[in-house]
mmCIF file with all atom_site columns, C-alpha atoms and ligand atoms in Angstrom:
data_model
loop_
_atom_site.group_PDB
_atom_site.id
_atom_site.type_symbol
_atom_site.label_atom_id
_atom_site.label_alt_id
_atom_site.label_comp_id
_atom_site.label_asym_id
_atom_site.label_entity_id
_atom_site.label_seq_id
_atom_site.pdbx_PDB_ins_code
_atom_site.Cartn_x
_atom_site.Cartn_y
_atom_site.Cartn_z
_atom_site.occupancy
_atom_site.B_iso_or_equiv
_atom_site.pdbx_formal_charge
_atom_site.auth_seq_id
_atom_site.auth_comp_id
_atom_site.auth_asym_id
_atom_site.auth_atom_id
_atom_site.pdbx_PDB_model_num
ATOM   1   C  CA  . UNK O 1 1   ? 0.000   0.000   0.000  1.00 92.00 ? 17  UNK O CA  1
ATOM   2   C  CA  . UNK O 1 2   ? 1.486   3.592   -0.722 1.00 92.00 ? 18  UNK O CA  1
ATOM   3   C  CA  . UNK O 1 3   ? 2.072   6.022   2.113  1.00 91.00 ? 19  UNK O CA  1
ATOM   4   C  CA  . UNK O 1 4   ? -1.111  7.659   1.106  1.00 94.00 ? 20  UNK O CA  1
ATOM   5   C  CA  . UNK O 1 5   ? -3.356  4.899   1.986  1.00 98.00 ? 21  UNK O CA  1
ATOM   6   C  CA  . UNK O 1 6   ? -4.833  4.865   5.230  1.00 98.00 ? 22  UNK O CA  1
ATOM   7   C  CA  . UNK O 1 7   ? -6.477  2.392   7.201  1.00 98.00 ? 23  UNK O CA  1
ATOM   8   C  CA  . UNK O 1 8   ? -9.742  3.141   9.538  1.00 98.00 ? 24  UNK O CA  1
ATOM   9   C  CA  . UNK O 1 9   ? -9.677  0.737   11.974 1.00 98.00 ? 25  UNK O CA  1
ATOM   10  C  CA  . UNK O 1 10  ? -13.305 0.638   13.545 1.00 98.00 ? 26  UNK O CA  1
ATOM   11  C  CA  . UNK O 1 11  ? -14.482 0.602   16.909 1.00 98.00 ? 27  UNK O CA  1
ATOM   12  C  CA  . UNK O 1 12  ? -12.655 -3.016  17.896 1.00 98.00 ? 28  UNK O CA  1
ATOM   13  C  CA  . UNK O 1 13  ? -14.090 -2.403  21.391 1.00 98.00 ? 29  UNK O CA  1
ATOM   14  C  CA  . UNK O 1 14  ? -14.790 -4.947  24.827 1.00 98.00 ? 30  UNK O CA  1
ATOM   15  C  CA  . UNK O 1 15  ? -18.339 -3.978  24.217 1.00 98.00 ? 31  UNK O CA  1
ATOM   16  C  CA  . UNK O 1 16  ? -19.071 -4.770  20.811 1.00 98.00 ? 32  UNK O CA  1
ATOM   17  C  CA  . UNK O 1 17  ? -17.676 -7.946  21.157 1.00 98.00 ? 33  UNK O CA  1
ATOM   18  C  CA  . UNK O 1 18  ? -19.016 -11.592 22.408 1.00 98.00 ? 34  UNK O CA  1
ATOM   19  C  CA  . UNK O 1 19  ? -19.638 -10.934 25.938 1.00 98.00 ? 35  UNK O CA  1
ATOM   20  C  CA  . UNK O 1 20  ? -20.152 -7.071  25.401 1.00 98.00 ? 36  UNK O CA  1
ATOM   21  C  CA  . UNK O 1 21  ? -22.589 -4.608  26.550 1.00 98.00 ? 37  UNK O CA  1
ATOM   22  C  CA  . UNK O 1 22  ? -23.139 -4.257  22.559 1.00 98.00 ? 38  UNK O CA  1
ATOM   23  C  CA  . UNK O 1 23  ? -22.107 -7.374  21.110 1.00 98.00 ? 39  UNK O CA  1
ATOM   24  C  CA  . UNK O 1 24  ? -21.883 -8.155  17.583 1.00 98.00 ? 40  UNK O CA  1
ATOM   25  C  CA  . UNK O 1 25  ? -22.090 -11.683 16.748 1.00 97.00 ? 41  UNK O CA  1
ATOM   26  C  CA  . UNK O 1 26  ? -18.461 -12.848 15.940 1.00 98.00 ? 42  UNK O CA  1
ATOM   27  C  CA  . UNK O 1 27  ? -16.833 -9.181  16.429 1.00 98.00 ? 43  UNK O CA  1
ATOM   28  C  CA  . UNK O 1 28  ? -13.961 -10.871 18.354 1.00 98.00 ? 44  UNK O CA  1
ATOM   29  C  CA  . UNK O 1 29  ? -13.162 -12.795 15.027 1.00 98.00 ? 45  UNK O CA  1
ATOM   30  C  CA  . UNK O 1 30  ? -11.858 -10.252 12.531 1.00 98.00 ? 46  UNK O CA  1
ATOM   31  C  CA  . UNK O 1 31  ? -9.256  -9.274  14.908 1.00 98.00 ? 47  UNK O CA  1
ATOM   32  C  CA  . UNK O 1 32  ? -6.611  -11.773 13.709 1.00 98.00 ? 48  UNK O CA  1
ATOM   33  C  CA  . UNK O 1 33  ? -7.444  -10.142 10.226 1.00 98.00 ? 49  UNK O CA  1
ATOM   34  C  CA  . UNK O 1 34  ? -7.203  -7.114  10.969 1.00 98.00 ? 50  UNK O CA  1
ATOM   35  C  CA  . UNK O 1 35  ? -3.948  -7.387  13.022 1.00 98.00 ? 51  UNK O CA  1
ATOM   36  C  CA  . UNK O 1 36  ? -2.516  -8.873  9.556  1.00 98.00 ? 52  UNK O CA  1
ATOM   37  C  CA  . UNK O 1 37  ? -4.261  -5.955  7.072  1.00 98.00 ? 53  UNK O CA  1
ATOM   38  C  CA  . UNK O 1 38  ? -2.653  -3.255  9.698  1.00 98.00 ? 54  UNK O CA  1
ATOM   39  C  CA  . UNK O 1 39  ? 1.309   -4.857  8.499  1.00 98.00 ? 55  UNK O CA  1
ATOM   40  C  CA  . UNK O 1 40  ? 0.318   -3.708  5.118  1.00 97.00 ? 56  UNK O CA  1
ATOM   41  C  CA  . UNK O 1 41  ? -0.704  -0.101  5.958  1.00 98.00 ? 57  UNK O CA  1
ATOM   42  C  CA  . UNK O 1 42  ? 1.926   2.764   6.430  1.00 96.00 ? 58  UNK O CA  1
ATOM   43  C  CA  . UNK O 1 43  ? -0.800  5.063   8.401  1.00 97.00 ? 59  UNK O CA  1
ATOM   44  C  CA  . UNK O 1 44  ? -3.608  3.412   10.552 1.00 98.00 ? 60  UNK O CA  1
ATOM   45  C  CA  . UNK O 1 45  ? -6.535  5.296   12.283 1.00 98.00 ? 61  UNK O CA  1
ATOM   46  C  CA  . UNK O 1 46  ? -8.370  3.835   15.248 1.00 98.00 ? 62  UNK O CA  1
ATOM   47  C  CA  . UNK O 1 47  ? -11.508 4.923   16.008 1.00 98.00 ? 63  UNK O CA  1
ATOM   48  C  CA  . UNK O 1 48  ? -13.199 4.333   19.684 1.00 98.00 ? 64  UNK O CA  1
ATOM   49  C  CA  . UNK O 1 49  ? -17.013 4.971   20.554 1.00 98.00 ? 65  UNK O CA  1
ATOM   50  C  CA  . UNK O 1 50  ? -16.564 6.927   24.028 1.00 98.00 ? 66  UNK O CA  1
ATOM   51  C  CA  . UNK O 1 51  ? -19.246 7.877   25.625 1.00 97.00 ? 67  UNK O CA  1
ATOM   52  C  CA  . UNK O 1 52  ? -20.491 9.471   28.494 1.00 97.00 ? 68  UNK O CA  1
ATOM   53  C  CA  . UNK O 1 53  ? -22.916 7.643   31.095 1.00 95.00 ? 69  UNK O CA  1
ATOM   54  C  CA  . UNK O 1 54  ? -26.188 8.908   30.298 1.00 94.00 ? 70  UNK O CA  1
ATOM   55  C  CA  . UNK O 1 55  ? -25.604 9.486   26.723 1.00 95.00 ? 71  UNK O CA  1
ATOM   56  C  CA  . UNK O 1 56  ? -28.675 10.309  24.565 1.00 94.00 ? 72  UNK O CA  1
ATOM   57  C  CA  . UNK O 1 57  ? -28.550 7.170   22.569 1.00 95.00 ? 73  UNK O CA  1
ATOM   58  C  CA  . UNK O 1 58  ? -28.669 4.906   25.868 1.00 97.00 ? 74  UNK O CA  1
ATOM   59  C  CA  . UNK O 1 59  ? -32.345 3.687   26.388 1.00 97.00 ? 75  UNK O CA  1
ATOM   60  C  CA  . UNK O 1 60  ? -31.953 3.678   30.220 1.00 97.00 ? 76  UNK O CA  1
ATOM   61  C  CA  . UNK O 1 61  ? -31.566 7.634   29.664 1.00 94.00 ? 77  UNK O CA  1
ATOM   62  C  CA  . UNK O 1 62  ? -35.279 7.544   28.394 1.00 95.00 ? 78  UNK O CA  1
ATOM   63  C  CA  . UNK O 1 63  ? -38.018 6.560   30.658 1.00 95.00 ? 79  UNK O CA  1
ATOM   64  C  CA  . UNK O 1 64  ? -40.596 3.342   29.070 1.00 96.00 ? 80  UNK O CA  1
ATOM   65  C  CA  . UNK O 1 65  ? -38.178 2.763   26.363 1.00 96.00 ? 81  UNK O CA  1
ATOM   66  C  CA  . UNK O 1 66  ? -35.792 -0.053  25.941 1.00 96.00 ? 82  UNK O CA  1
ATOM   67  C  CA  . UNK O 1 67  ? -32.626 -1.100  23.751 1.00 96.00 ? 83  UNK O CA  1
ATOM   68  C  CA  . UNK O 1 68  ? -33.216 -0.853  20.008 1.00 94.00 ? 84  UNK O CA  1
ATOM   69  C  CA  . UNK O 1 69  ? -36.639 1.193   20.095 1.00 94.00 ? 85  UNK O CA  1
ATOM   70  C  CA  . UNK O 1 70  ? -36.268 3.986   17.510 1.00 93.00 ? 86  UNK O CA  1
ATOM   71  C  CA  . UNK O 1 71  ? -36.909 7.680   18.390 1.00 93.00 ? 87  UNK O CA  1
ATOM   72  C  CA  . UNK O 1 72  ? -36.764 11.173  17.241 1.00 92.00 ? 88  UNK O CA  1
ATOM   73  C  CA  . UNK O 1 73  ? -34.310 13.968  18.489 1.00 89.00 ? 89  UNK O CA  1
ATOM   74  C  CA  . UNK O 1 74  ? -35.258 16.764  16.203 1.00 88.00 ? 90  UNK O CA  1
ATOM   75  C  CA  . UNK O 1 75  ? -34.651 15.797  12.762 1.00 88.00 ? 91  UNK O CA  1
ATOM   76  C  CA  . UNK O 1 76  ? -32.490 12.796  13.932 1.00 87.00 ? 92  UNK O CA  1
ATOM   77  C  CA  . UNK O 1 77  ? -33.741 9.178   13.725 1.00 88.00 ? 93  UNK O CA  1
ATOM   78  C  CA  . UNK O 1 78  ? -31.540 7.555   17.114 1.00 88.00 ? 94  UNK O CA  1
ATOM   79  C  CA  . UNK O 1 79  ? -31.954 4.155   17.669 1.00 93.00 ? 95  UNK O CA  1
ATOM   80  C  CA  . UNK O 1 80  ? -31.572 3.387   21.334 1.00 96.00 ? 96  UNK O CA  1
ATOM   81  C  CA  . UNK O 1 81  ? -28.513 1.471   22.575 1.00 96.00 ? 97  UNK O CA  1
ATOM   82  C  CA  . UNK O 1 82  ? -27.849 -0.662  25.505 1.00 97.00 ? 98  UNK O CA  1
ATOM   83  C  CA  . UNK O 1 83  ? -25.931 1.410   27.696 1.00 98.00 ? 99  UNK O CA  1
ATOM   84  C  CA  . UNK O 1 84  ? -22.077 0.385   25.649 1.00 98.00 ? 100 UNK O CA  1
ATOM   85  C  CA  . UNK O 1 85  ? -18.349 1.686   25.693 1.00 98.00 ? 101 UNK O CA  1
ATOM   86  C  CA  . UNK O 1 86  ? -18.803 4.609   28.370 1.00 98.00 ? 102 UNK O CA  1
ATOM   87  C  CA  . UNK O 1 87  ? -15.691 6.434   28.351 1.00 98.00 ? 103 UNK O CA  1
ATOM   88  C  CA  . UNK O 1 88  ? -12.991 5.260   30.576 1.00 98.00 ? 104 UNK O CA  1
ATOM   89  C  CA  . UNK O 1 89  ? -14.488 1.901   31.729 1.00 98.00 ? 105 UNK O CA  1
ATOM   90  C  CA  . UNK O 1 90  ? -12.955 -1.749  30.522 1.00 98.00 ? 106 UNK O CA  1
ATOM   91  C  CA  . UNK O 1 91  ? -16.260 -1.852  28.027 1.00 98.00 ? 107 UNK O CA  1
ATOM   92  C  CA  . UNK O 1 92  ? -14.659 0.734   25.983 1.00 98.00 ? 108 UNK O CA  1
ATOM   93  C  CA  . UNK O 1 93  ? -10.838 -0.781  25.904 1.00 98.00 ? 109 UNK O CA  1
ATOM   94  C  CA  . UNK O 1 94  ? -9.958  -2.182  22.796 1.00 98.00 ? 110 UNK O CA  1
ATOM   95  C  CA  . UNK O 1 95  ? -10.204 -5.630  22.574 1.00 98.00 ? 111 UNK O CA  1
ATOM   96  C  CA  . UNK O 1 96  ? -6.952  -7.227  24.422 1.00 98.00 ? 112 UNK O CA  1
ATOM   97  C  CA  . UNK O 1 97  ? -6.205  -8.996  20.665 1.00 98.00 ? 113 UNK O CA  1
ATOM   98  C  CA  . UNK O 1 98  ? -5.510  -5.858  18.579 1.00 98.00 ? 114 UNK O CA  1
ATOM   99  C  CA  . UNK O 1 99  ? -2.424  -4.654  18.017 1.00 98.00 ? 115 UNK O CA  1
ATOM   100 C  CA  . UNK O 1 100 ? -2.860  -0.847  19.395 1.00 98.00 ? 116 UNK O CA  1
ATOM   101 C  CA  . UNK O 1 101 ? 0.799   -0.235  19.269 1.00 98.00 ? 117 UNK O CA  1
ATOM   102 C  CA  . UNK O 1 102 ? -0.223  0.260   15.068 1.00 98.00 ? 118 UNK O CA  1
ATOM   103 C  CA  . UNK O 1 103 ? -2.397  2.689   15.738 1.00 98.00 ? 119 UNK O CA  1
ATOM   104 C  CA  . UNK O 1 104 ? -0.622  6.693   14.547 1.00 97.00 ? 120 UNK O CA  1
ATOM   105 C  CA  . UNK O 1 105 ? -4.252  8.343   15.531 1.00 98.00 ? 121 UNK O CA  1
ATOM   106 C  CA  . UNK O 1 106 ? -6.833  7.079   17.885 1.00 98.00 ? 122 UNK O CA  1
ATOM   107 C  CA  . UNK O 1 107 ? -10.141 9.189   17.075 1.00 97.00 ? 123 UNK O CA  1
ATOM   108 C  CA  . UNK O 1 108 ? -12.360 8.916   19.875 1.00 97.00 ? 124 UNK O CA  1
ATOM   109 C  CA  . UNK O 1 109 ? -16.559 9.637   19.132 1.00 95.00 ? 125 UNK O CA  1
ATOM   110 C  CA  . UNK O 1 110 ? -19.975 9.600   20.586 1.00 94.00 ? 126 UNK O CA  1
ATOM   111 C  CA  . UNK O 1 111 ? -18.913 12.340  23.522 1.00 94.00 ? 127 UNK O CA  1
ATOM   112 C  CA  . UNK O 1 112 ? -21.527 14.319  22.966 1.00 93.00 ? 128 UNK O CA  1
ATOM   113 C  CA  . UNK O 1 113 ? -23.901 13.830  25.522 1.00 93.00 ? 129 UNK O CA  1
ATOM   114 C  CA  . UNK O 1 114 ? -27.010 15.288  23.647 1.00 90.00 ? 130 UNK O CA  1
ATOM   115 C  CA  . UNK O 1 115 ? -25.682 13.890  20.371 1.00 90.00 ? 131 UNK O CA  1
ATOM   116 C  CA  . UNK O 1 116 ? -24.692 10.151  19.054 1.00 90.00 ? 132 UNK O CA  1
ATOM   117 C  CA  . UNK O 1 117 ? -21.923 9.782   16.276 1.00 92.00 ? 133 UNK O CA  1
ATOM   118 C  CA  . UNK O 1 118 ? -22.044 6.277   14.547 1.00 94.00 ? 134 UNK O CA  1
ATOM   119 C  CA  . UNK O 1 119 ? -19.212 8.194   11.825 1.00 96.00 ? 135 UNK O CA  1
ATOM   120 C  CA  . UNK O 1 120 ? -15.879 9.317   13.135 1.00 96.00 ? 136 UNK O CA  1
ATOM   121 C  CA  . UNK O 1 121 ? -16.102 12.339  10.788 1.00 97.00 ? 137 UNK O CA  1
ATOM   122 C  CA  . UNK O 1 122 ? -19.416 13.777  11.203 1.00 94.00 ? 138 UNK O CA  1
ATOM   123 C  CA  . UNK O 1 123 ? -21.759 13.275  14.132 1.00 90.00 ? 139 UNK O CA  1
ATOM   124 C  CA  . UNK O 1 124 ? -25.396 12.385  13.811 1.00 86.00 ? 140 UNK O CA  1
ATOM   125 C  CA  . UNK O 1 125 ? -26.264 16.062  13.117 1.00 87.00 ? 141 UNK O CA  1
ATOM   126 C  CA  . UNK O 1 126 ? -24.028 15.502  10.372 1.00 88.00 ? 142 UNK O CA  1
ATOM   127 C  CA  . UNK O 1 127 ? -22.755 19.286  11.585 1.00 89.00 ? 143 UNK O CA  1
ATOM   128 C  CA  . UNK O 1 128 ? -20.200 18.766  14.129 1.00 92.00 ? 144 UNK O CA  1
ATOM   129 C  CA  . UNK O 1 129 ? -16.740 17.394  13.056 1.00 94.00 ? 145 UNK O CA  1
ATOM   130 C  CA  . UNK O 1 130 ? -14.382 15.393  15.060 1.00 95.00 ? 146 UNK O CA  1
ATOM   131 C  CA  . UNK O 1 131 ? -11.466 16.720  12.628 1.00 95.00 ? 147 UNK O CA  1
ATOM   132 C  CA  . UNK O 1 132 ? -10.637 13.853  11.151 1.00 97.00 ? 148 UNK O CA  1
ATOM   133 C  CA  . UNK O 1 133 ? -11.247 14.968  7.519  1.00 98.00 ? 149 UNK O CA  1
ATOM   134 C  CA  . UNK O 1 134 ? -8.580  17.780  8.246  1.00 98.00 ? 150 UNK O CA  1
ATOM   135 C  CA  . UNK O 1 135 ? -5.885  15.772  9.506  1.00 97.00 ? 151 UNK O CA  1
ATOM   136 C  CA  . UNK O 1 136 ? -6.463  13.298  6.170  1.00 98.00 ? 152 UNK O CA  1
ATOM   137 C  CA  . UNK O 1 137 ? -6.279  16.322  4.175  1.00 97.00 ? 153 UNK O CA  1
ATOM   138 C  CA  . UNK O 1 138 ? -2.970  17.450  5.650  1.00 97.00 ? 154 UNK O CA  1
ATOM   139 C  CA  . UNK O 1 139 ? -1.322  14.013  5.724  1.00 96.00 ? 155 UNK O CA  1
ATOM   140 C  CA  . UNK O 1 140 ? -2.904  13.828  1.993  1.00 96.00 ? 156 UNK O CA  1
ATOM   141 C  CA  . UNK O 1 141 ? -4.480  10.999  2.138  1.00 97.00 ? 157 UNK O CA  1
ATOM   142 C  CA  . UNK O 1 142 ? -5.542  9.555   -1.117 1.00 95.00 ? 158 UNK O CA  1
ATOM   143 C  CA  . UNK O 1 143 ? -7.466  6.154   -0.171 1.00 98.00 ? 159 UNK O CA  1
ATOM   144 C  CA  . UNK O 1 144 ? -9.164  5.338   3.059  1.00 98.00 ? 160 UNK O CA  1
ATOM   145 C  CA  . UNK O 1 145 ? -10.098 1.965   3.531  1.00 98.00 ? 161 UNK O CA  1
ATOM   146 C  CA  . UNK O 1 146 ? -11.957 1.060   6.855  1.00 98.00 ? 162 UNK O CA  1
ATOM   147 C  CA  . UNK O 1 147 ? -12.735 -2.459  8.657  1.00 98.00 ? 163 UNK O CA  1
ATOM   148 C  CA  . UNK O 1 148 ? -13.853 -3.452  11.970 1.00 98.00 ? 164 UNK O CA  1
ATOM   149 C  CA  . UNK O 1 149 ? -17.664 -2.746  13.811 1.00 98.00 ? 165 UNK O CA  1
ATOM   150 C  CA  . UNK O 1 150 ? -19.807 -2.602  13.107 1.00 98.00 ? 166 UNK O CA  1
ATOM   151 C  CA  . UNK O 1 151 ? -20.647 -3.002  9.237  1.00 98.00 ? 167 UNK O CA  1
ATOM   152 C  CA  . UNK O 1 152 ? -24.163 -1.425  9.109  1.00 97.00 ? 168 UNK O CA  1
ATOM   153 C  CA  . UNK O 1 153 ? -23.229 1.506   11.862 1.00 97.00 ? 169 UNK O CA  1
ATOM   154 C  CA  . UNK O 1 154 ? -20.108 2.887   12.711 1.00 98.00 ? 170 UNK O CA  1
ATOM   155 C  CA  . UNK O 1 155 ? -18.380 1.300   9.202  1.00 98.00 ? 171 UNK O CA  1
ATOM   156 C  CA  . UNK O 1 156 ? -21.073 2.333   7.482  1.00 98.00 ? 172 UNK O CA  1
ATOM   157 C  CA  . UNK O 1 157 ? -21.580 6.225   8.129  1.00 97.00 ? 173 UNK O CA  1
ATOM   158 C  CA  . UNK O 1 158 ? -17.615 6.849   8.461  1.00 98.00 ? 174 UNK O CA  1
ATOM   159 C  CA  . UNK O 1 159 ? -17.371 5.641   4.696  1.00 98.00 ? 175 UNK O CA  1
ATOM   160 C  CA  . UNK O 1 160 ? -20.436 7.453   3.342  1.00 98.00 ? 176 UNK O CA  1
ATOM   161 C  CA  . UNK O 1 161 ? -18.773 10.791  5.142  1.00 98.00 ? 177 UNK O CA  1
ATOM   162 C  CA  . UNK O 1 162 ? -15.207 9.610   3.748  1.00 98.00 ? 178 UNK O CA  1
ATOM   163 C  CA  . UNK O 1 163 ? -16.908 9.106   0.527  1.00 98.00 ? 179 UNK O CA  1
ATOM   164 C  CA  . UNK O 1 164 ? -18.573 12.704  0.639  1.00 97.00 ? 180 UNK O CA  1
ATOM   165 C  CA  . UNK O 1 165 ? -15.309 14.463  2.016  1.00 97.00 ? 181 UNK O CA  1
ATOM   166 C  CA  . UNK O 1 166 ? -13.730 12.983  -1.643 1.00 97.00 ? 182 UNK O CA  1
ATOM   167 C  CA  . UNK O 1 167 ? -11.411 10.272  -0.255 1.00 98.00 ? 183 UNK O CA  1
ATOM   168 C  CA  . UNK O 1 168 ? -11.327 7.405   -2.699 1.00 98.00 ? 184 UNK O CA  1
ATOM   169 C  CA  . UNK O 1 169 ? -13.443 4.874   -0.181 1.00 98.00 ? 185 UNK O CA  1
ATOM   170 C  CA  . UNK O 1 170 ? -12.962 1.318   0.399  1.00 98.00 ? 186 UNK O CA  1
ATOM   171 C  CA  . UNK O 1 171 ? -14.643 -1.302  2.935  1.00 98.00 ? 187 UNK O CA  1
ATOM   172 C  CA  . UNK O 1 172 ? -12.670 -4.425  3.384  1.00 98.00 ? 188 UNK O CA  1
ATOM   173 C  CA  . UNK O 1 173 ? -15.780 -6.542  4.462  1.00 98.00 ? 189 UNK O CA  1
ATOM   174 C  CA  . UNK O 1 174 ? -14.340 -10.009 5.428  1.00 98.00 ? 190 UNK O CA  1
ATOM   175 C  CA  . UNK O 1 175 ? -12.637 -7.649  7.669  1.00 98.00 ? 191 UNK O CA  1
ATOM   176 C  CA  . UNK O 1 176 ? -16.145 -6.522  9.217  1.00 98.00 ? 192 UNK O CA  1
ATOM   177 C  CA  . UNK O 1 177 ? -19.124 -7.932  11.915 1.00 98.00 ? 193 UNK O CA  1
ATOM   178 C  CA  . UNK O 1 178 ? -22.383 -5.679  11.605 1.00 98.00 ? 194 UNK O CA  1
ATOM   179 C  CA  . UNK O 1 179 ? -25.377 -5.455  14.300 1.00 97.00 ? 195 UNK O CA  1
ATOM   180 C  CA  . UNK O 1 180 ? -27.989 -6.624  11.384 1.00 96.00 ? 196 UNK O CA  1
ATOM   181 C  CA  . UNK O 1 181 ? -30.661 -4.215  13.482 1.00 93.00 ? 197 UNK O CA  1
ATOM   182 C  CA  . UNK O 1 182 ? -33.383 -3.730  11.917 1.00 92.00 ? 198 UNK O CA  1
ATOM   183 C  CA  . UNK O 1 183 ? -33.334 -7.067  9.826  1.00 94.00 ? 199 UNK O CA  1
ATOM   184 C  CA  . UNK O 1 184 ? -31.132 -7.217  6.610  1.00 97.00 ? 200 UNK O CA  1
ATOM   185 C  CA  . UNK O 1 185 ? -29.334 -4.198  7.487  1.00 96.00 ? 201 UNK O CA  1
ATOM   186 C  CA  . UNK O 1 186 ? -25.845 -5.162  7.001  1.00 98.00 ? 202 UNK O CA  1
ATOM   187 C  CA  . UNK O 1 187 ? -27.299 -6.079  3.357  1.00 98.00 ? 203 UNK O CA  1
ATOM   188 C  CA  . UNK O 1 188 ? -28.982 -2.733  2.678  1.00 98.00 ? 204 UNK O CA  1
ATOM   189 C  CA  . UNK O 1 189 ? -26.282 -0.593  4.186  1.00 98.00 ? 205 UNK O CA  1
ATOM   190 C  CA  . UNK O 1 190 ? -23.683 -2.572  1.586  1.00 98.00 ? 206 UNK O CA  1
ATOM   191 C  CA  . UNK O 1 191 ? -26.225 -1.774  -0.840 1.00 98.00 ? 207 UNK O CA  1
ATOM   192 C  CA  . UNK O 1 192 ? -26.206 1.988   -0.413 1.00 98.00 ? 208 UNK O CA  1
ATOM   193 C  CA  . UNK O 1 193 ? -22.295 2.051   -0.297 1.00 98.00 ? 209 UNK O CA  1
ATOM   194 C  CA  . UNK O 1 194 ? -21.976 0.251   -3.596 1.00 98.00 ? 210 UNK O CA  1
ATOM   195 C  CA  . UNK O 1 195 ? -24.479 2.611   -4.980 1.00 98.00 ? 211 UNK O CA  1
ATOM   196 C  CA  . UNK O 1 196 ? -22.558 5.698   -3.410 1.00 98.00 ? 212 UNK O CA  1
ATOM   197 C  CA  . UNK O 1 197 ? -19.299 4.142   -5.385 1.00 98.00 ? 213 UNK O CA  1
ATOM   198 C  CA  . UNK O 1 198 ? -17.457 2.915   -2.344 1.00 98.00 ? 214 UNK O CA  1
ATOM   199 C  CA  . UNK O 1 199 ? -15.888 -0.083  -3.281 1.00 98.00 ? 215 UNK O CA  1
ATOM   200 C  CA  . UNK O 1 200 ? -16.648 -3.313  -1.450 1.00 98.00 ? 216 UNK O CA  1
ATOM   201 C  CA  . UNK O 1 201 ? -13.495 -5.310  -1.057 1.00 98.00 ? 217 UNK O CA  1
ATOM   202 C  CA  . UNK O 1 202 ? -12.221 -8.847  0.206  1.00 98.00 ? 218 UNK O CA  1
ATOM   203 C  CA  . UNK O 1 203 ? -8.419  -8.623  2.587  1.00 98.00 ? 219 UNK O CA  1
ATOM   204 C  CA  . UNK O 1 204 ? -7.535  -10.811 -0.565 1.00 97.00 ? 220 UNK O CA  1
ATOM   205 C  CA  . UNK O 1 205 ? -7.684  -7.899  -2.269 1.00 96.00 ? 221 UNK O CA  1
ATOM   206 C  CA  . UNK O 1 206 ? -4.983  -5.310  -1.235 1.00 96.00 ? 222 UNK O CA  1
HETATM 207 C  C1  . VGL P 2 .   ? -21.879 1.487   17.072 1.00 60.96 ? 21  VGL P C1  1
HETATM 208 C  C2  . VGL P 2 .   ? -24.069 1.430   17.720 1.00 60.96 ? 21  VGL P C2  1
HETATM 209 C  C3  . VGL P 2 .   ? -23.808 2.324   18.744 1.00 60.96 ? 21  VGL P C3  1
HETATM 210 C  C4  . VGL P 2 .   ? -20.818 0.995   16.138 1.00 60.96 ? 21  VGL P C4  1
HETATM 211 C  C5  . VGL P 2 .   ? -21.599 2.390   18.065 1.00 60.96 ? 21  VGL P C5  1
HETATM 212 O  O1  . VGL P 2 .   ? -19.613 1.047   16.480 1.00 60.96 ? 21  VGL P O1  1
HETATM 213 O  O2  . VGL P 2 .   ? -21.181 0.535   15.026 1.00 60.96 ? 21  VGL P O2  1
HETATM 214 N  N1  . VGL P 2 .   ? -23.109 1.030   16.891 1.00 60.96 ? 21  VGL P N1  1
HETATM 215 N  N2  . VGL P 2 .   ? -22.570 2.782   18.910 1.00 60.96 ? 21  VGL P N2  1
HETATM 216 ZN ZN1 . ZN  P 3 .   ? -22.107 3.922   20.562 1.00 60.96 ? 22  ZN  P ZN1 1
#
C-alpha cells in the first residue's frame, strides 16, 4: 500500500464484542485479520465509541423505552442502545487482541452527551466534526479503507462521510461484523455504499 493509503480501523471495542454490553455476533473474530491488514498499511486510524454515562442514545436515559426502540431527536432518527463503551471503563478498551501499538491516531466519538456519532467524521447532526477529515487532508491521504464494527453503523456512516469528504473509499468486508438491526441491514447498508461508489473489497484484495 502507498504512504497515502490509510487504514480506519473501527471501533474493535470490549463492548461490541461476544460478551459485550453491545455485542456483535463474531466481532472478536476479525481481529486476527485485521492485526494482519494493519502490516500492510503505512498510516492506521483507530476509532473508539466513548461515551459518556447517560448518553442520549442509551435507552436507560429515556423513561418506558428499551434497547433498540427507535426515536426522534429533532430531525435525527436515534436508535436506542444498551448502555455500551462509556468512556474510561474496561467496556470501551480495545479488545486485548488488537495490536494498538499500530495505531498513529486514535479518534475517539460519541462524547456528545445530547448527540450520538455512529461516523468518526461527522456526528449524527451531520454538523459537528471530530477533525478527522482535516488531519487526512494534511497528511494527503488519497485512499481510506476502513474495517472493523460494526458493518451497518459505525463502518457504514464513516465511509459514506469519507466518501462525501472525496477520499477514494474502500470497505474491506471479510474484515467486518455488523449489528444486522433492523433485519437485513448489514445487506442494505452494503447496498447503499456500492451505490454511493465505495468499493466493497475482500483482505484478498490489497
Ligand atoms: C456502534 C451502535 C452504537 C458501532 C456504536 O460502532 O457501530 N453502533 N454505537
Ligand atoms: Zn455507541
Amino acid at each position: 500500500m502507498a504512504k497515502q493509503d490509510v487504514l480506519i480501523v473501527t471501533d474493535i471495542q470490549n463492548d461490541f464484542c461476544p460478551g459485550g454490553a453491545l455485542a456483535v455476533k463474531e466481532g472478536d473474530a476479525i481481529v486476527p485479520l485485521v492485526n494482519n491488514i494493519m502490516e500492510g498499511f503505512y498510516r492506521v486510524v483507530a476509532t473508539q465509541d466513548w461515551h459518556p454515562k447517560h448518553q442520549v442514545s442509551f435507552a436507560s436515559n429515556h423513561p418506558g423505552k428499551k434497547p433498540y426502540d427507535v426515536i426522534r431527536l429533532g430531525d435525527i432518527t436515534q436508535v436506542l442502545w444498551p448502555d455500551h463503551c462509556v468512556a474510561g471503563t474496561p467496556g470501551a478498551d480495545f479488545h486485548p487482541g488488537l495490536q494498538t501499538d499500530k495505531f498513529h491516531l486514535v479518534v475517539r466519538k460519541g462524547v456528545n452527551l445530547a448527540v450520538d456519532s455512529y461516523s468518526t467524521f461527522l456526528e449524527n447532526d451531520k454538523k459537528l466534526k471530530t477533525g478527522l477529515d482535516g488531519y487526512l487532508k494534511s497528511i494527503g491521504a488519497d485512499r481510506v479503507f476502513l474495517c472493523g464494527l460494526a458493518t451497518d453503523y459505525c463502518v457504514f456512516y464513516s465511509a459514506m462521510d469519507s466518501a462525501s469528504f472525496g477520499f477514494k473509499t474502500y470497505v474491506i468486508i471479510d474484515a467486518c461484523r455488523g449489528i444486522d438491526v433492523p433485519e437485513n441491514n448489514i445487506e442494505r447498508s452494503i447496498q447503499a455504499m456500492k451505490d454511493t461508489g465505495i468499493g466493497i473489497i475482500s483482505s484478498g484484495d490489497l
